[in-house]
Short mmCIF file of C-alpha atoms and ligand atoms in Angstrom, two decimals:
data_model
loop_
_atom_site.label_atom_id
_atom_site.label_comp_id
_atom_site.label_asym_id
_atom_site.label_seq_id
_atom_site.Cartn_x
_atom_site.Cartn_y
_atom_site.Cartn_z
CA MET A 1 33.36 -21.31 31.92
CA PRO A 2 30.54 -18.77 32.37
CA LYS A 3 27.23 -20.33 33.14
CA GLY A 4 24.69 -20.32 30.37
CA VAL A 5 21.16 -19.13 30.68
CA VAL A 6 17.84 -20.56 29.54
CA TYR A 7 14.87 -18.45 28.51
CA LEU A 8 11.56 -20.28 28.60
CA VAL A 9 9.72 -18.28 25.99
CA GLY A 10 6.11 -18.38 24.89
CA ALA A 11 5.84 -18.13 21.11
CA GLY A 12 2.11 -17.46 21.12
CA PRO A 13 -0.56 -19.47 19.34
CA GLY A 14 1.12 -19.60 15.94
CA ASN A 15 0.68 -16.33 14.09
CA PRO A 16 4.24 -14.95 14.01
CA ASP A 17 3.01 -11.40 14.59
CA LEU A 18 1.78 -12.40 18.04
CA LEU A 19 5.28 -12.89 19.40
CA THR A 20 6.04 -10.50 22.26
CA VAL A 21 8.73 -7.86 21.90
CA ARG A 22 10.80 -9.64 24.54
CA ALA A 23 10.49 -13.00 22.77
CA LYS A 24 11.65 -11.39 19.52
CA GLN A 25 14.67 -9.81 21.22
CA LEU A 26 15.65 -13.12 22.76
CA ILE A 27 15.29 -15.12 19.54
CA GLU A 28 17.37 -12.53 17.71
CA SER A 29 20.23 -13.08 20.13
CA ALA A 30 19.91 -16.83 20.78
CA GLU A 31 22.89 -19.17 20.51
CA VAL A 32 20.74 -22.28 20.77
CA LEU A 33 17.05 -22.50 19.93
CA VAL A 34 15.06 -25.46 21.22
CA TYR A 35 11.55 -25.44 19.79
CA ASP A 36 8.32 -27.42 19.58
CA TYR A 37 6.37 -28.69 16.62
CA LEU A 38 3.62 -26.07 16.99
CA VAL A 39 5.99 -23.14 16.79
CA HIS A 40 5.68 -21.30 13.45
CA PRO A 41 8.61 -21.59 11.02
CA ALA A 42 8.62 -17.83 10.43
CA PHE A 43 10.54 -17.34 13.69
CA THR A 44 13.65 -18.85 12.09
CA HIS A 45 13.97 -15.71 9.96
CA LEU A 46 14.75 -13.89 13.19
CA LEU A 47 17.59 -16.16 14.24
CA PRO A 48 21.11 -14.82 14.16
CA GLU A 49 23.58 -16.52 11.85
CA GLY A 50 25.10 -19.66 13.30
CA CYS A 51 22.39 -20.26 15.90
CA GLU A 52 21.99 -23.97 16.61
CA GLN A 53 18.40 -25.16 16.09
CA ILE A 54 16.99 -28.18 17.87
CA CYS A 55 13.44 -29.30 17.08
CA VAL A 56 12.01 -31.38 19.89
CA GLY A 57 8.75 -31.65 17.95
CA LYS A 58 6.00 -32.68 20.30
CA ARG A 59 3.04 -33.85 18.39
CA LYS A 60 0.44 -36.46 19.16
CA GLY A 61 1.82 -39.82 18.12
CA PHE A 62 5.13 -38.13 17.25
CA HIS A 63 6.91 -37.59 20.53
CA SER A 64 10.24 -37.16 18.88
CA LYS A 65 11.91 -36.30 22.22
CA LYS A 66 10.77 -37.30 25.68
CA GLN A 67 10.29 -34.57 28.27
CA GLU A 68 13.36 -35.80 30.18
CA GLU A 69 15.45 -35.62 27.03
CA ILE A 70 14.30 -32.06 26.38
CA GLN A 71 15.31 -31.11 29.89
CA GLU A 72 18.67 -32.81 29.43
CA ILE A 73 19.26 -30.81 26.24
CA LEU A 74 18.50 -27.57 28.08
CA LEU A 75 20.84 -28.45 30.94
CA ALA A 76 23.60 -29.60 28.59
CA LYS A 77 23.48 -26.53 26.34
CA ALA A 78 23.29 -24.11 29.27
CA GLY A 79 26.14 -26.12 30.85
CA GLU A 80 28.24 -25.28 27.79
CA GLY A 81 27.73 -21.62 28.66
CA LYS A 82 25.21 -21.02 25.89
CA ARG A 83 22.35 -18.55 25.72
CA VAL A 84 19.47 -20.96 25.17
CA VAL A 85 15.99 -19.97 24.04
CA ARG A 86 13.42 -22.65 24.74
CA LEU A 87 10.54 -21.59 22.52
CA LYS A 88 7.19 -23.13 23.36
CA GLY A 89 3.77 -22.82 21.76
CA GLY A 90 1.36 -20.40 23.46
CA ASP A 91 2.39 -19.66 27.02
CA PRO A 92 5.15 -21.77 28.59
CA PHE A 93 3.29 -22.21 31.87
CA ILE A 94 -0.08 -23.24 30.42
CA PHE A 95 -0.34 -26.94 29.60
CA GLY A 96 3.13 -26.80 28.16
CA ARG A 97 5.20 -28.53 30.82
CA GLY A 98 7.19 -25.34 31.13
CA GLY A 99 6.90 -25.68 34.88
CA GLU A 100 8.78 -28.97 34.79
CA GLU A 101 11.50 -27.48 32.63
CA ALA A 102 11.87 -24.50 34.97
CA LEU A 103 12.08 -26.85 37.95
CA ALA A 104 14.83 -28.90 36.32
CA LEU A 105 16.79 -25.70 35.66
CA ALA A 106 16.26 -24.42 39.20
CA GLU A 107 17.43 -27.72 40.65
CA ALA A 108 20.55 -27.66 38.49
CA GLY A 109 21.25 -24.08 39.56
CA ILE A 110 21.03 -22.76 36.01
CA PRO A 111 19.78 -19.19 35.66
CA PHE A 112 16.52 -18.92 33.76
CA GLU A 113 13.81 -16.46 32.86
CA VAL A 114 10.23 -17.04 31.79
CA VAL A 115 8.62 -14.94 29.05
CA PRO A 116 4.84 -15.25 28.80
CA GLY A 117 3.17 -15.86 25.47
CA ILE A 118 -0.38 -15.46 24.26
CA THR A 119 -1.99 -18.74 25.15
CA SER A 120 -3.97 -20.42 22.39
CA ALA A 121 -7.33 -19.97 24.13
CA MET A 122 -6.80 -16.22 24.03
CA GLY A 123 -5.66 -16.38 20.42
CA ALA A 124 -8.68 -18.49 19.52
CA SER A 125 -10.97 -16.06 21.28
CA ALA A 126 -9.61 -12.94 19.61
CA PHE A 127 -9.29 -14.40 16.11
CA SER A 128 -12.72 -16.03 16.14
CA GLY A 129 -14.43 -12.99 17.61
CA ILE A 130 -15.71 -15.00 20.58
CA PRO A 131 -15.21 -13.08 23.84
CA LEU A 132 -14.30 -15.43 26.67
CA THR A 133 -16.26 -13.40 29.17
CA ASN A 134 -19.33 -11.28 28.83
CA ARG A 135 -20.90 -9.20 31.53
CA ASN A 136 -24.36 -10.66 31.01
CA THR A 137 -23.55 -14.30 30.52
CA ASN A 138 -20.08 -15.35 31.63
CA ALA A 139 -18.30 -14.48 34.83
CA THR A 140 -16.13 -17.57 35.20
CA LEU A 141 -13.45 -18.78 32.85
CA VAL A 142 -11.94 -22.25 32.92
CA PHE A 143 -8.91 -23.51 31.01
CA VAL A 144 -8.90 -27.30 31.06
CA THR A 145 -6.99 -30.06 29.30
CA GLY A 146 -8.93 -32.69 27.39
CA HIS A 147 -6.02 -35.02 27.04
CA GLU A 148 -4.51 -36.32 30.22
CA ASP A 149 -0.80 -36.88 30.22
CA PRO A 150 -0.39 -40.62 29.60
CA GLU A 151 2.58 -40.69 31.95
CA LYS A 152 0.54 -39.22 34.75
CA MET A 153 -1.42 -41.80 36.72
CA ASP A 154 -3.27 -39.91 39.42
CA THR A 155 -5.53 -36.98 38.57
CA THR A 156 -8.18 -36.85 35.93
CA VAL A 157 -10.37 -33.87 35.19
CA ASP A 158 -13.60 -33.94 37.11
CA TRP A 159 -15.77 -32.73 34.24
CA GLY A 160 -18.93 -32.99 36.30
CA SER A 161 -17.74 -30.45 38.85
CA LEU A 162 -16.83 -27.67 36.40
CA PRO A 163 -18.91 -24.53 36.91
CA LYS A 164 -21.98 -24.67 34.65
CA GLN A 165 -23.64 -21.32 35.25
CA ASN A 166 -22.16 -18.19 33.73
CA ALA A 167 -19.01 -20.02 32.72
CA THR A 168 -16.88 -20.38 29.62
CA ILE A 169 -14.86 -23.55 29.35
CA CYS A 170 -11.78 -23.56 27.07
CA ILE A 171 -10.56 -27.05 26.34
CA TYR A 172 -6.99 -27.64 25.19
CA MET A 173 -5.96 -30.91 23.54
CA GLY A 174 -9.58 -31.98 23.33
CA VAL A 175 -10.13 -32.95 19.69
CA ALA A 176 -9.47 -36.68 20.01
CA ASN A 177 -11.70 -36.97 23.08
CA LEU A 178 -14.38 -34.53 21.98
CA SER A 179 -17.33 -36.91 22.09
CA ARG A 180 -16.36 -38.24 25.52
CA ILE A 181 -15.81 -34.72 26.88
CA ALA A 182 -19.12 -33.44 25.49
CA GLY A 183 -20.83 -36.44 27.09
CA ARG A 184 -19.22 -35.82 30.47
CA LEU A 185 -20.09 -32.13 30.39
CA SER A 186 -23.73 -32.82 29.64
CA GLU A 187 -23.91 -35.57 32.27
CA GLY A 188 -22.45 -33.02 34.65
CA GLY A 189 -25.31 -30.61 34.01
CA PHE A 190 -24.41 -28.57 30.93
CA SER A 191 -27.47 -28.23 28.77
CA MET A 192 -27.32 -29.97 25.39
CA ASP A 193 -27.88 -26.71 23.57
CA THR A 194 -24.91 -24.91 25.12
CA PRO A 195 -23.08 -23.23 22.23
CA VAL A 196 -19.68 -24.68 21.30
CA ALA A 197 -17.03 -23.36 18.93
CA CYS A 198 -13.94 -25.33 17.97
CA VAL A 199 -11.18 -23.09 16.66
CA GLU A 200 -8.65 -25.07 14.64
CA TRP A 201 -5.20 -23.56 13.94
CA ALA A 202 -6.29 -20.40 15.75
CA THR A 203 -4.70 -17.11 14.62
CA MET A 204 -3.15 -18.70 11.54
CA GLY A 205 -4.12 -18.00 7.94
CA HIS A 206 -5.66 -21.45 7.69
CA GLN A 207 -7.73 -21.09 10.88
CA ARG A 208 -11.15 -22.80 10.69
CA ILE A 209 -14.07 -22.59 13.08
CA CYS A 210 -16.57 -25.37 13.64
CA ARG A 211 -19.66 -24.11 15.47
CA GLY A 212 -22.37 -26.17 17.08
CA GLN A 213 -24.09 -27.20 20.28
CA LEU A 214 -22.91 -29.47 23.04
CA GLY A 215 -25.36 -32.25 22.25
CA THR A 216 -24.29 -32.60 18.62
CA ILE A 217 -20.81 -31.08 18.46
CA SER A 218 -19.08 -34.42 18.23
CA GLU A 219 -20.92 -35.31 14.98
CA THR A 220 -20.66 -31.77 13.64
CA ALA A 221 -16.90 -31.77 14.22
CA LYS A 222 -16.51 -35.16 12.58
CA ALA A 223 -18.34 -33.98 9.46
CA PHE A 224 -16.26 -30.79 9.51
CA GLY A 225 -13.05 -32.81 9.64
CA LEU A 226 -11.83 -31.04 12.77
CA LYS A 227 -8.21 -31.83 13.57
CA ALA A 228 -5.73 -30.82 16.27
CA PRO A 229 -4.57 -28.30 17.21
CA ALA A 230 -7.85 -26.76 18.25
CA ILE A 231 -9.34 -24.95 21.21
CA ILE A 232 -12.86 -25.94 22.09
CA ILE A 233 -14.87 -23.11 23.60
CA VAL A 234 -18.03 -24.11 25.49
CA GLY A 235 -20.38 -21.45 26.82
CA GLU A 236 -22.91 -18.78 25.87
CA THR A 237 -20.37 -16.47 24.21
CA ALA A 238 -19.48 -19.22 21.73
CA GLY A 239 -22.94 -18.64 20.29
CA MET A 240 -22.57 -14.90 19.91
CA SER A 241 -23.11 -13.29 16.55
CA GLU A 242 -20.64 -14.18 13.83
CA ASP A 243 -20.46 -10.45 13.06
CA LEU A 244 -17.47 -10.35 15.39
CA SER A 245 -15.45 -12.81 13.33
CA TRP A 246 -13.30 -10.10 11.82
CA PHE A 247 -10.44 -12.42 10.88
CA GLU A 248 -12.55 -14.91 8.96
CA LYS A 249 -13.78 -12.06 6.80
CA LYS A 250 -10.37 -11.27 5.32
CA PRO A 251 -10.26 -12.18 1.62
CA LEU A 252 -7.38 -14.68 1.77
CA GLN A 253 -8.18 -16.15 5.19
CA GLY A 254 -8.13 -19.93 5.01
CA ARG A 255 -5.58 -19.95 2.17
CA ARG A 256 -2.05 -21.22 2.56
CA LEU A 257 0.39 -19.68 0.11
CA VAL A 258 4.05 -20.33 -0.44
CA VAL A 259 6.43 -17.51 -1.16
CA THR A 260 9.92 -18.28 -2.30
CA ARG A 261 12.35 -15.94 -0.70
CA SER A 262 15.94 -15.63 0.24
CA GLN A 263 17.17 -16.56 3.69
CA GLY A 264 17.03 -13.78 6.22
CA GLN A 265 15.16 -11.41 3.93
CA ALA A 266 11.95 -9.95 5.24
CA SER A 267 9.51 -10.52 2.45
CA GLU A 268 7.33 -7.64 1.43
CA LEU A 269 5.14 -10.06 -0.48
CA SER A 270 4.59 -12.22 2.62
CA SER A 271 3.42 -9.33 4.69
CA MET A 272 1.10 -8.11 1.93
CA LEU A 273 -0.51 -11.58 1.78
CA GLU A 274 -0.62 -11.97 5.56
CA LYS A 275 -2.43 -8.65 5.91
CA LEU A 276 -5.13 -10.11 3.70
CA GLY A 277 -5.46 -13.08 6.05
CA ALA A 278 -3.40 -15.70 4.19
CA GLU A 279 -1.17 -18.20 5.90
CA VAL A 280 2.22 -17.70 4.29
CA ILE A 281 5.01 -20.23 4.19
CA GLY A 282 8.22 -18.45 3.32
CA LEU A 283 10.48 -20.99 1.68
CA PRO A 284 14.04 -19.74 1.98
CA LEU A 285 15.29 -21.47 -1.18
CA ILE A 286 18.29 -19.32 -1.60
CA THR A 287 20.66 -17.52 0.66
CA ILE A 288 21.71 -14.10 -0.54
CA SER A 289 24.76 -12.50 0.93
CA GLY A 290 26.93 -9.51 0.24
CA ASN A 291 29.81 -10.32 -2.08
CA VAL A 292 31.80 -7.23 -2.86
CA ASN A 293 35.34 -7.66 -4.04
CA PRO A 294 37.28 -4.92 -2.18
CA LYS A 295 39.53 -4.22 -5.14
CA THR A 296 36.56 -3.82 -7.52
CA ALA A 297 34.78 -1.64 -4.96
CA GLU A 298 37.87 0.55 -4.68
CA ASP A 299 38.00 0.94 -8.49
CA VAL A 300 34.28 1.64 -8.81
CA PHE A 301 34.06 4.09 -5.94
CA SER A 302 37.20 5.98 -6.85
CA GLU A 303 35.52 7.01 -10.09
CA ILE A 304 31.89 6.90 -9.01
CA ALA A 305 31.34 10.56 -9.86
CA SER A 306 32.39 9.97 -13.46
CA TYR A 307 29.47 7.64 -14.27
CA ASP A 308 26.48 8.95 -16.20
CA TRP A 309 24.08 6.19 -15.21
CA LEU A 310 23.80 3.93 -12.19
CA VAL A 311 21.58 0.95 -12.98
CA PHE A 312 19.96 -1.37 -10.43
CA SER A 313 18.38 -4.63 -11.50
CA SER A 314 17.09 -5.81 -8.11
CA PRO A 315 16.32 -4.57 -4.58
CA ASN A 316 19.16 -6.78 -3.29
CA GLY A 317 21.56 -4.96 -5.57
CA VAL A 318 20.42 -1.66 -4.06
CA ARG A 319 20.87 -2.90 -0.51
CA TYR A 320 24.35 -4.32 -0.95
CA PHE A 321 25.48 -1.45 -3.17
CA PHE A 322 24.63 1.14 -0.53
CA GLU A 323 26.09 -1.00 2.24
CA ALA A 324 29.42 -0.94 0.38
CA PHE A 325 28.97 2.70 -0.59
CA PHE A 326 28.52 3.88 2.98
CA LYS A 327 31.55 1.91 4.10
CA LYS A 328 33.54 4.13 1.77
CA PHE A 329 31.62 7.42 1.93
CA GLU A 330 29.74 9.26 4.64
CA ASP A 331 27.58 11.41 2.45
CA ILE A 332 25.13 10.48 -0.27
CA ARG A 333 26.37 13.45 -2.31
CA SER A 334 29.51 11.44 -3.10
CA LEU A 335 27.37 9.76 -5.73
CA GLY A 336 27.81 12.86 -7.86
CA PHE A 337 25.38 13.86 -10.56
CA LEU A 338 24.73 10.51 -12.17
CA ARG A 339 21.26 9.45 -13.20
CA ILE A 340 19.69 6.37 -11.66
CA ALA A 341 17.66 3.61 -13.31
CA ALA A 342 15.76 0.79 -11.59
CA VAL A 343 14.33 -2.32 -13.19
CA GLY A 344 10.97 -1.98 -11.44
CA LYS A 345 8.89 -0.40 -8.71
CA SER A 346 10.21 -2.59 -5.88
CA THR A 347 13.78 -1.71 -6.77
CA ALA A 348 12.91 1.99 -6.96
CA LYS A 349 11.22 1.70 -3.57
CA GLU A 350 14.41 0.25 -2.10
CA ILE A 351 16.42 3.14 -3.57
CA LYS A 352 13.97 5.59 -2.00
CA LYS A 353 14.93 4.23 1.42
CA TYR A 354 18.27 6.00 0.97
CA PHE A 355 16.46 9.26 0.17
CA VAL A 356 17.50 8.97 -3.44
CA SER A 357 15.00 9.23 -6.26
CA THR A 358 15.06 7.18 -9.41
CA ASP A 359 15.19 8.85 -12.83
CA LEU A 360 13.99 5.93 -14.91
CA VAL A 361 11.77 2.89 -14.31
CA PRO A 362 10.60 0.93 -17.37
CA GLU A 363 6.93 0.01 -17.77
CA GLN A 364 7.69 -3.71 -17.55
CA ALA A 365 9.98 -4.92 -14.78
CA ASN A 366 12.54 -6.93 -16.76
CA ALA A 367 16.04 -6.53 -18.13
CA GLU A 368 14.95 -6.11 -21.78
CA SER A 369 12.53 -3.31 -20.99
CA LEU A 370 15.10 -1.62 -18.77
CA ALA A 371 17.65 -1.73 -21.59
CA GLU A 372 15.11 -0.40 -24.09
CA ALA A 373 14.07 2.42 -21.78
CA LEU A 374 17.71 3.41 -21.29
CA VAL A 375 18.40 3.30 -25.01
CA ALA A 376 15.31 5.46 -25.60
CA THR A 377 16.82 8.26 -23.47
CA ASP A 378 19.31 8.75 -26.29
CA SER A 379 22.03 9.40 -23.74
CA LEU A 380 24.12 6.23 -23.98
CA ASP A 381 26.59 7.02 -26.75
CA SER A 382 30.01 7.08 -24.97
CA ALA A 383 28.24 7.34 -21.63
CA LYS A 384 29.67 5.52 -18.60
CA VAL A 385 27.15 3.13 -17.09
CA LEU A 386 27.54 1.22 -13.85
CA VAL A 387 25.32 -1.86 -13.67
CA VAL A 388 24.92 -3.22 -10.14
CA ALA A 389 24.38 -6.98 -10.17
CA GLY A 390 24.50 -10.29 -8.37
CA ASN A 391 26.50 -13.32 -9.49
CA LEU A 392 23.55 -14.60 -11.52
CA GLY A 393 22.53 -11.43 -13.36
CA ARG A 394 21.49 -11.84 -17.01
CA ASP A 395 23.84 -10.44 -19.65
CA VAL A 396 21.04 -9.16 -21.82
CA LEU A 397 21.12 -5.73 -20.19
CA LEU A 398 24.86 -5.29 -20.60
CA ASP A 399 24.81 -6.44 -24.21
CA LYS A 400 22.05 -4.05 -25.21
CA LEU A 401 23.71 -1.09 -23.48
CA GLU A 402 27.00 -1.87 -25.18
CA GLU A 403 25.22 -2.13 -28.52
CA ALA A 404 24.08 1.44 -27.88
CA ARG A 405 27.77 2.35 -27.49
CA ALA A 406 27.73 2.83 -23.73
CA ILE A 407 30.86 2.05 -21.69
CA VAL A 408 29.50 -0.45 -19.23
CA ASP A 409 31.00 -1.63 -15.94
CA ARG A 410 29.38 -4.48 -14.09
CA PHE A 411 29.64 -4.22 -10.31
CA GLU A 412 28.83 -7.47 -8.54
CA VAL A 413 27.69 -6.81 -4.98
CA TYR A 414 25.93 -9.98 -3.85
CA LYS A 415 25.79 -13.69 -4.47
CA THR A 416 23.04 -16.26 -4.44
CA GLU A 417 23.42 -19.78 -3.05
CA GLN A 418 21.10 -22.69 -2.23
CA THR A 419 19.83 -22.98 1.34
CA ASP A 420 19.98 -26.37 3.04
CA LEU A 421 16.29 -27.31 3.31
CA SER A 422 16.54 -30.81 4.74
CA GLU A 423 15.93 -29.65 8.32
CA ASN A 424 14.36 -26.30 7.57
CA PRO A 425 11.03 -25.86 9.44
CA ALA A 426 9.30 -23.97 6.62
CA ALA A 427 10.25 -26.68 4.12
CA LYS A 428 9.03 -29.30 6.59
CA MET A 429 5.69 -27.53 6.92
CA PHE A 430 5.36 -27.39 3.12
CA ARG A 431 6.20 -31.08 2.70
CA GLU A 432 3.62 -32.09 5.29
CA GLN A 433 0.76 -29.72 4.50
CA GLY A 434 1.26 -28.43 0.97
CA ALA A 435 -0.47 -25.18 0.00
CA ASP A 436 -3.18 -23.59 -2.15
CA GLY A 437 -0.66 -21.77 -4.25
CA ILE A 438 3.03 -21.13 -4.73
CA LEU A 439 4.13 -17.72 -5.92
CA PHE A 440 7.18 -17.20 -8.09
CA THR A 441 8.55 -13.69 -8.39
CA SER A 442 11.70 -14.39 -10.39
CA SER A 443 13.26 -16.87 -12.78
CA SER A 444 15.97 -17.57 -10.25
CA GLY A 445 13.24 -18.41 -7.71
CA VAL A 446 11.77 -20.93 -10.16
CA ARG A 447 15.16 -22.48 -10.84
CA SER A 448 16.05 -22.78 -7.19
CA PHE A 449 12.65 -24.36 -6.48
CA ILE A 450 13.42 -27.02 -9.07
CA ASP A 451 17.01 -27.40 -7.82
CA GLN A 452 15.65 -27.99 -4.34
CA ALA A 453 12.81 -30.28 -5.49
CA LYS A 454 14.09 -33.28 -3.61
CA HIS A 455 13.65 -31.41 -0.33
CA LEU A 456 10.16 -30.26 -1.31
CA GLN A 457 8.40 -33.54 -2.09
CA LEU A 458 4.82 -33.33 -0.80
CA SER A 459 3.48 -36.02 1.49
CA GLY A 460 0.49 -38.09 0.33
CA ASP A 461 -2.32 -35.97 1.76
CA ALA A 462 -0.68 -32.56 1.39
CA LEU A 463 -2.57 -29.97 -0.64
CA ARG A 464 -1.23 -29.71 -4.24
CA PRO A 465 -0.45 -26.03 -4.90
CA LYS A 466 -1.33 -24.02 -8.00
CA THR A 467 1.67 -22.28 -9.56
CA ILE A 468 1.52 -18.51 -9.79
CA SER A 469 3.89 -16.24 -11.70
CA ILE A 470 4.64 -12.53 -11.34
CA GLY A 471 5.05 -11.97 -15.08
CA PRO A 472 6.02 -13.17 -18.56
CA ILE A 473 9.76 -13.69 -17.93
CA THR A 474 9.16 -15.81 -14.85
CA SER A 475 6.36 -17.67 -16.66
CA ALA A 476 8.67 -18.42 -19.59
CA THR A 477 11.20 -19.97 -17.22
CA MET A 478 8.47 -22.02 -15.57
CA LYS A 479 7.24 -23.33 -18.92
CA GLN A 480 10.77 -24.03 -20.09
CA ILE A 481 11.30 -26.22 -17.05
CA GLY A 482 8.00 -28.00 -17.64
CA MET A 483 6.09 -26.39 -14.79
CA PRO A 484 2.52 -25.29 -15.47
CA VAL A 485 1.62 -21.62 -15.04
CA ASP A 486 -1.80 -21.66 -13.42
CA LEU A 487 -1.98 -17.92 -12.90
CA GLU A 488 0.04 -14.91 -14.06
CA ALA A 489 -0.15 -11.38 -12.63
CA LYS A 490 -1.52 -8.74 -14.98
CA GLU A 491 1.49 -6.49 -14.54
CA ALA A 492 4.88 -7.63 -13.30
CA SER A 493 4.60 -6.05 -9.86
CA LEU A 494 3.97 -7.32 -6.34
CA GLU A 495 0.77 -5.28 -6.09
CA SER A 496 -0.61 -6.79 -9.26
CA LEU A 497 0.47 -10.27 -8.21
CA VAL A 498 -1.41 -9.92 -4.93
CA GLU A 499 -4.44 -8.55 -6.76
CA SER A 500 -4.50 -11.57 -9.08
CA VAL A 501 -4.15 -13.96 -6.14
CA VAL A 502 -7.07 -12.32 -4.34
CA LYS A 503 -9.15 -12.52 -7.52
CA ARG A 504 -8.44 -16.23 -7.95
CA PHE A 505 -8.32 -17.44 -4.35
CA GLY A 506 -10.17 -14.77 -2.38
CA LYS A 507 -13.53 -15.13 -0.71
N1 SAH B 1 1.23 -23.87 26.03
C1 SAH B 1 0.25 -23.92 25.00
C2 SAH B 1 -0.63 -25.15 25.07
C3 SAH B 1 0.12 -26.41 24.74
S1 SAH B 1 -0.93 -27.79 24.76
C4 SAH B 1 -0.60 -22.66 25.07
O1 SAH B 1 -0.48 -21.88 26.01
O2 SAH B 1 -1.39 -22.43 24.16
C5 SAH B 1 -1.29 -28.00 23.05
C6 SAH B 1 -2.71 -27.60 22.77
O3 SAH B 1 -2.79 -26.20 22.64
C7 SAH B 1 -3.28 -28.13 21.48
O4 SAH B 1 -3.74 -29.44 21.60
C8 SAH B 1 -4.41 -27.18 21.24
O5 SAH B 1 -5.52 -27.46 22.05
C9 SAH B 1 -3.83 -25.89 21.74
N2 SAH B 1 -3.25 -25.11 20.64
C10 SAH B 1 -1.97 -24.78 20.41
N3 SAH B 1 -1.86 -24.01 19.31
C11 SAH B 1 -3.10 -23.84 18.83
C12 SAH B 1 -3.67 -23.14 17.74
N4 SAH B 1 -2.92 -22.43 16.90
N5 SAH B 1 -5.00 -23.19 17.58
C13 SAH B 1 -5.80 -23.87 18.41
N6 SAH B 1 -5.32 -24.56 19.45
C14 SAH B 1 -3.99 -24.54 19.68
#
């Protein structure tokens, strides 16, 4: 059997955009993924189908797997000939025990590679606007652990001997011992008024910064409610002007929002919210996959040029339609002279990706308005209309078009199924932490949220989210199910939804 390989990969401090290009490539081709608690759930969207996922969740008080067990897993999976990605928070060789894992692999003769990641001190520095060095004040930089490995008996950090002049000290794993560490540093000669900044959940949408001085930081942090994970930065630059805190100034920074999405689909909404500083949990409630019956496709495509209208009721429909289309044809001109209708702007945008423009988009993005807009063109009598749909499409569109005497064919190109959320990292994060808001962009999203409710029960101290709807149809479904609608977008579009969220939750 060919020998497997293990990649020890740094995932960066948490923000999924801070993954390196190499890390992304490796995750996208992994056969087994072994990951830590601090690794962001968004990475699972990158995984190829069928990749085995093993969470070895290291968390204070929650050592779900011992270091030796983790190493055994790596050896066993590589021994099976697998391509294993061992994804670790930050950088694998900085306080991450990556060195021990590499050593175990080397001793077992298993090929391995190490991919650096942005270590959390660097993430904390950049995203808090606190430079770690400064020509006038800091020439030395120290990374130190504030939590000694309980299994390690010998060394302890000699806090008194750390450089005091012109130095910045970045403390990892220091929250629980903060008062003791601050005491040791000041005993060792650090002045009580040395600036300190504690950056909690650095680089993430819910990052918080607690600023203070060495003499009082322990009380300040207690009042602030500082929790791990955090990087504690001690030194003159920690007291630099807050003008540099570019990230904290984003309107949705500090907000955690849930977006329901389908498995494997890059969410446009997520990236719009993330750009505004929000922490987004993408809950993959449903799995959407192509579902084209070859016989139906043959029938549809053999007479494609005879249709008068081609109607799309979702971006997924567009994607899977064109996937099937280009399996059959090489040239977009095979579509003929038909006119194209899209239910809304997002669907039209998806069509545009194929260099095709849309002839009709109704004012409101829903099936009724689409039907009305088509009827208003006065072109439906005896016209052939192809409606591209999923397995759950609503019949309202077809009925109305048929009432207007159109000859309607329904072409099903994709299907929607429930995702298994029991072990899903994004669902886990939601259960444990909750969110400020949860955004629903479709009735089917609402229904699948309710269908999956047993996997989405919030823990006792998780934040209870407000429910946010993209428009009247989705709101109606929410109300029907007995869910409150705390906020509804002005217009049924992603842009308007984001605007309403910023208005309600923004700084
Ligand atoms: N290898 C990791 C460090 C692992 S030790 C790295 O290079 O960053 C775990 C510690 O890292 C935490 O206790 C905390 O101090 C720090 N840490 C990890 N993620 C963090 C984050 N998003 N924000 C602040 N600190 C973080």
